[in-house]
Amino acid sequence: MQKTWVLVADRSRARIFSTQTPKGALREIEDLVHPEARAHERDLTSDRPGRSSDRHALGNTNSARDQQATAFAREISLRLEAARTHGNLERLVLICAPDLLGLLRKALSAPLEKLVIMTIDKNLTQQDAAVIRKLLPEFL
């Protein structure tokens, strides 16, 4: 039996499901939460950007919220990579909010990317396992 995981994620939450059999129900095995992604921009930054001598603002082009989303994508990727190296993950389905899906794809290692069998760009983090399972092929 192959070890198939289904990741359902957005910028602030990632739920990991597995299935015992290819036609089986999903069972939630982990729930990762990243509360910083829900914070306001002003709460994530300490100050306004500095100024250069010619009075133009200096700063990063990415917002603090975007940086938090990138950090969460890396955290998810590291968790999945640990599962892969320990032999707990052989196939992966990604169901992610569109903005996180791109960040996550960049964060995945090449060996982990090879395990991805399907992607769905929807935010389903608030749905129960039965609803998520209905979106997947009958045989995983």
PDB file of C-alpha atoms in Angstrom, residues 4-128:
ATOM      1  CA  THR A   4      -0.658   8.953   0.194  1.00  0.00           C
ATOM      2  CA  TRP A   5      -0.979  12.276   1.964  1.00  0.00           C
ATOM      3  CA  VAL A   6      -3.347  15.111   1.134  1.00  0.00           C
ATOM      4  CA  LEU A   7      -2.261  18.605   2.137  1.00  0.00           C
ATOM      5  CA  VAL A   8      -5.030  21.198   2.462  1.00  0.00           C
ATOM      6  CA  ALA A   9      -3.600  24.647   3.173  1.00  0.00           C
ATOM      7  CA  ASP A  10      -3.917  28.404   3.062  1.00  0.00           C
ATOM      8  CA  ARG A  11      -1.651  31.163   4.403  1.00  0.00           C
ATOM      9  CA  SER A  12      -2.500  30.485   8.044  1.00  0.00           C
ATOM     10  CA  ARG A  13      -3.404  26.809   8.317  1.00  0.00           C
ATOM     11  CA  ALA A  14      -2.239  23.515   6.859  1.00  0.00           C
ATOM     12  CA  ARG A  15      -4.078  20.256   7.448  1.00  0.00           C
ATOM     13  CA  ILE A  16      -2.481  16.955   6.523  1.00  0.00           C
ATOM     14  CA  PHE A  17      -4.644  13.938   5.791  1.00  0.00           C
ATOM     15  CA  SER A  18      -3.814  10.360   4.941  1.00  0.00           C
ATOM     16  CA  THR A  19      -5.838   7.456   3.666  1.00  0.00           C
ATOM     17  CA  GLN A  20      -5.500   3.834   4.728  1.00  0.00           C
ATOM     18  CA  THR A  21      -6.644   2.445   1.389  1.00  0.00           C
ATOM     19  CA  PRO A  22      -6.753   3.902  -2.139  1.00  0.00           C
ATOM     20  CA  LYS A  23     -10.557   4.245  -1.931  1.00  0.00           C
ATOM     21  CA  GLY A  24     -10.662   5.014   1.787  1.00  0.00           C
ATOM     22  CA  ALA A  25     -11.787   8.022   3.748  1.00  0.00           C
ATOM     23  CA  LEU A  26      -9.354  10.755   4.707  1.00  0.00           C
ATOM     24  CA  ARG A  27      -8.024  10.800   8.246  1.00  0.00           C
ATOM     25  CA  GLU A  28      -6.505  14.032   9.582  1.00  0.00           C
ATOM     26  CA  ILE A  29      -3.041  13.381  10.987  1.00  0.00           C
ATOM     27  CA  GLU A  30      -1.778  16.909  11.595  1.00  0.00           C
ATOM     28  CA  ASP A  31      -2.998  20.506  11.792  1.00  0.00           C
ATOM     29  CA  LEU A  32      -0.350  23.223  11.444  1.00  0.00           C
ATOM     30  CA  VAL A  33      -1.352  26.766  12.337  1.00  0.00           C
ATOM     31  CA  HIS A  34       0.507  29.969  11.456  1.00  0.00           C
ATOM     32  CA  PRO A  35      -1.321  32.807  13.283  1.00  0.00           C
ATOM     33  CA  GLU A  36       1.106  35.495  12.073  1.00  0.00           C
ATOM     34  CA  ALA A  37      -0.501  35.220   8.628  1.00  0.00           C
ATOM     35  CA  ARG A  38      -3.722  36.626  10.046  1.00  0.00           C
ATOM     36  CA  ALA A  39      -2.072  39.615  11.696  1.00  0.00           C
ATOM     37  CA  HIS A  40      -2.399  43.103  10.273  1.00  0.00           C
ATOM     38  CA  GLU A  41       0.565  44.477   8.358  1.00  0.00           C
ATOM     39  CA  ARG A  42       1.093  47.147  11.021  1.00  0.00           C
ATOM     40  CA  ASP A  43       1.402  44.438  13.691  1.00  0.00           C
ATOM     41  CA  LEU A  44       4.090  42.594  11.722  1.00  0.00           C
ATOM     42  CA  THR A  45       6.329  45.574  11.038  1.00  0.00           C
ATOM     43  CA  SER A  46       8.089  47.555  13.699  1.00  0.00           C
ATOM     44  CA  ASP A  47       8.535  50.817  11.857  1.00  0.00           C
ATOM     45  CA  ARG A  48       8.299  52.606   8.564  1.00  0.00           C
ATOM     46  CA  PRO A  49      11.052  51.911   6.044  1.00  0.00           C
ATOM     47  CA  GLY A  50      14.237  53.929   6.404  1.00  0.00           C
ATOM     48  CA  ARG A  51      15.095  56.846   4.117  1.00  0.00           C
ATOM     49  CA  SER A  52      18.044  57.315   1.840  1.00  0.00           C
ATOM     50  CA  SER A  53      19.927  60.569   1.508  1.00  0.00           C
ATOM     51  CA  ASP A  54      17.830  61.510  -1.519  1.00  0.00           C
ATOM     52  CA  ARG A  55      14.654  61.104   0.575  1.00  0.00           C
ATOM     53  CA  HIS A  56      13.330  57.980  -1.140  1.00  0.00           C
ATOM     54  CA  ALA A  57      11.930  55.293   1.082  1.00  0.00           C
ATOM     55  CA  LEU A  58      14.041  52.181   1.491  1.00  0.00           C
ATOM     56  CA  GLY A  59      12.429  48.873   2.108  1.00  0.00           C
ATOM     57  CA  ASN A  60      11.504  45.492   0.917  1.00  0.00           C
ATOM     58  CA  THR A  61       9.097  45.152  -1.994  1.00  0.00           C
ATOM     59  CA  ASN A  62       7.384  42.217  -0.257  1.00  0.00           C
ATOM     60  CA  SER A  63       4.961  42.984   2.507  1.00  0.00           C
ATOM     61  CA  ALA A  64       5.425  41.457   5.943  1.00  0.00           C
ATOM     62  CA  ARG A  65       2.334  39.334   5.298  1.00  0.00           C
ATOM     63  CA  ASP A  66       3.889  37.959   2.110  1.00  0.00           C
ATOM     64  CA  GLN A  67       7.063  37.171   4.030  1.00  0.00           C
ATOM     65  CA  GLN A  68       5.002  35.302   6.638  1.00  0.00           C
ATOM     66  CA  ALA A  69       3.281  33.288   3.902  1.00  0.00           C
ATOM     67  CA  THR A  70       6.671  32.389   2.401  1.00  0.00           C
ATOM     68  CA  ALA A  71       7.931  31.320   5.827  1.00  0.00           C
ATOM     69  CA  PHE A  72       4.836  29.153   6.358  1.00  0.00           C
ATOM     70  CA  ALA A  73       5.296  27.528   2.940  1.00  0.00           C
ATOM     71  CA  ARG A  74       8.865  26.648   3.960  1.00  0.00           C
ATOM     72  CA  GLU A  75       7.608  25.245   7.287  1.00  0.00           C
ATOM     73  CA  ILE A  76       5.068  23.056   5.488  1.00  0.00           C
ATOM     74  CA  SER A  77       7.705  21.919   3.023  1.00  0.00           C
ATOM     75  CA  LEU A  78      10.086  20.947   5.832  1.00  0.00           C
ATOM     76  CA  ARG A  79       7.336  18.906   7.518  1.00  0.00           C
ATOM     77  CA  LEU A  80       6.558  17.082   4.283  1.00  0.00           C
ATOM     78  CA  GLU A  81      10.252  16.527   3.576  1.00  0.00           C
ATOM     79  CA  ALA A  82      10.714  14.956   7.020  1.00  0.00           C
ATOM     80  CA  ALA A  83       7.844  12.571   6.294  1.00  0.00           C
ATOM     81  CA  ARG A  84       9.358  11.682   2.915  1.00  0.00           C
ATOM     82  CA  THR A  85      12.810  10.961   4.325  1.00  0.00           C
ATOM     83  CA  HIS A  86      11.305   8.790   7.100  1.00  0.00           C
ATOM     84  CA  GLY A  87       9.338   6.756   4.558  1.00  0.00           C
ATOM     85  CA  ASN A  88       5.928   7.979   5.711  1.00  0.00           C
ATOM     86  CA  LEU A  89       5.067   9.717   2.440  1.00  0.00           C
ATOM     87  CA  GLU A  90       5.147   8.240  -1.053  1.00  0.00           C
ATOM     88  CA  ARG A  91       2.472  10.244  -2.909  1.00  0.00           C
ATOM     89  CA  LEU A  92       1.201  13.768  -2.281  1.00  0.00           C
ATOM     90  CA  VAL A  93      -1.923  15.689  -3.237  1.00  0.00           C
ATOM     91  CA  LEU A  94      -1.810  19.473  -2.807  1.00  0.00           C
ATOM     92  CA  ILE A  95      -5.068  21.363  -2.241  1.00  0.00           C
ATOM     93  CA  CYS A  96      -4.036  24.933  -1.508  1.00  0.00           C
ATOM     94  CA  ALA A  97      -5.305  28.458  -1.778  1.00  0.00           C
ATOM     95  CA  PRO A  98      -3.901  29.813  -5.072  1.00  0.00           C
ATOM     96  CA  ASP A  99      -1.612  32.369  -3.424  1.00  0.00           C
ATOM     97  CA  LEU A 100      -0.024  29.734  -1.190  1.00  0.00           C
ATOM     98  CA  LEU A 101       0.207  27.057  -3.882  1.00  0.00           C
ATOM     99  CA  GLY A 102       2.821  29.013  -5.832  1.00  0.00           C
ATOM    100  CA  LEU A 103       4.882  29.686  -2.719  1.00  0.00           C
ATOM    101  CA  LEU A 104       4.680  26.056  -1.666  1.00  0.00           C
ATOM    102  CA  ARG A 105       5.755  24.785  -5.074  1.00  0.00           C
ATOM    103  CA  LYS A 106       8.858  26.992  -4.845  1.00  0.00           C
ATOM    104  CA  ALA A 107       9.614  25.640  -1.357  1.00  0.00           C
ATOM    105  CA  LEU A 108       9.332  21.931  -2.239  1.00  0.00           C
ATOM    106  CA  SER A 109      12.545  20.005  -2.792  1.00  0.00           C
ATOM    107  CA  ALA A 110      12.974  18.227  -6.133  1.00  0.00           C
ATOM    108  CA  PRO A 111      12.417  14.748  -4.604  1.00  0.00           C
ATOM    109  CA  LEU A 112       9.278  15.975  -2.851  1.00  0.00           C
ATOM    110  CA  GLU A 113       8.002  17.651  -6.025  1.00  0.00           C
ATOM    111  CA  LYS A 114       8.233  14.271  -7.784  1.00  0.00           C
ATOM    112  CA  LEU A 115       5.749  12.804  -5.276  1.00  0.00           C
ATOM    113  CA  VAL A 116       3.004  15.306  -6.173  1.00  0.00           C
ATOM    114  CA  ILE A 117       0.326  13.422  -8.100  1.00  0.00           C
ATOM    115  CA  MET A 118      -2.371  16.111  -8.162  1.00  0.00           C
ATOM    116  CA  THR A 119      -2.920  19.778  -7.326  1.00  0.00           C
ATOM    117  CA  ILE A 120      -6.147  21.686  -6.742  1.00  0.00           C
ATOM    118  CA  ASP A 121      -6.035  25.451  -6.297  1.00  0.00           C
ATOM    119  CA  LYS A 122      -8.871  25.982  -3.816  1.00  0.00           C
ATOM    120  CA  ASN A 123      -9.006  27.037  -0.209  1.00  0.00           C
ATOM    121  CA  LEU A 124     -10.680  24.127   1.592  1.00  0.00           C
ATOM    122  CA  THR A 125      -9.062  24.431   5.016  1.00  0.00           C
ATOM    123  CA  GLN A 126     -12.447  24.960   6.699  1.00  0.00           C
ATOM    124  CA  GLN A 127     -14.084  21.914   5.064  1.00  0.00           C
ATOM    125  CA  ASP A 128     -14.404  18.539   6.726  1.00  0.00           C
TER     126      ASP A 128
END
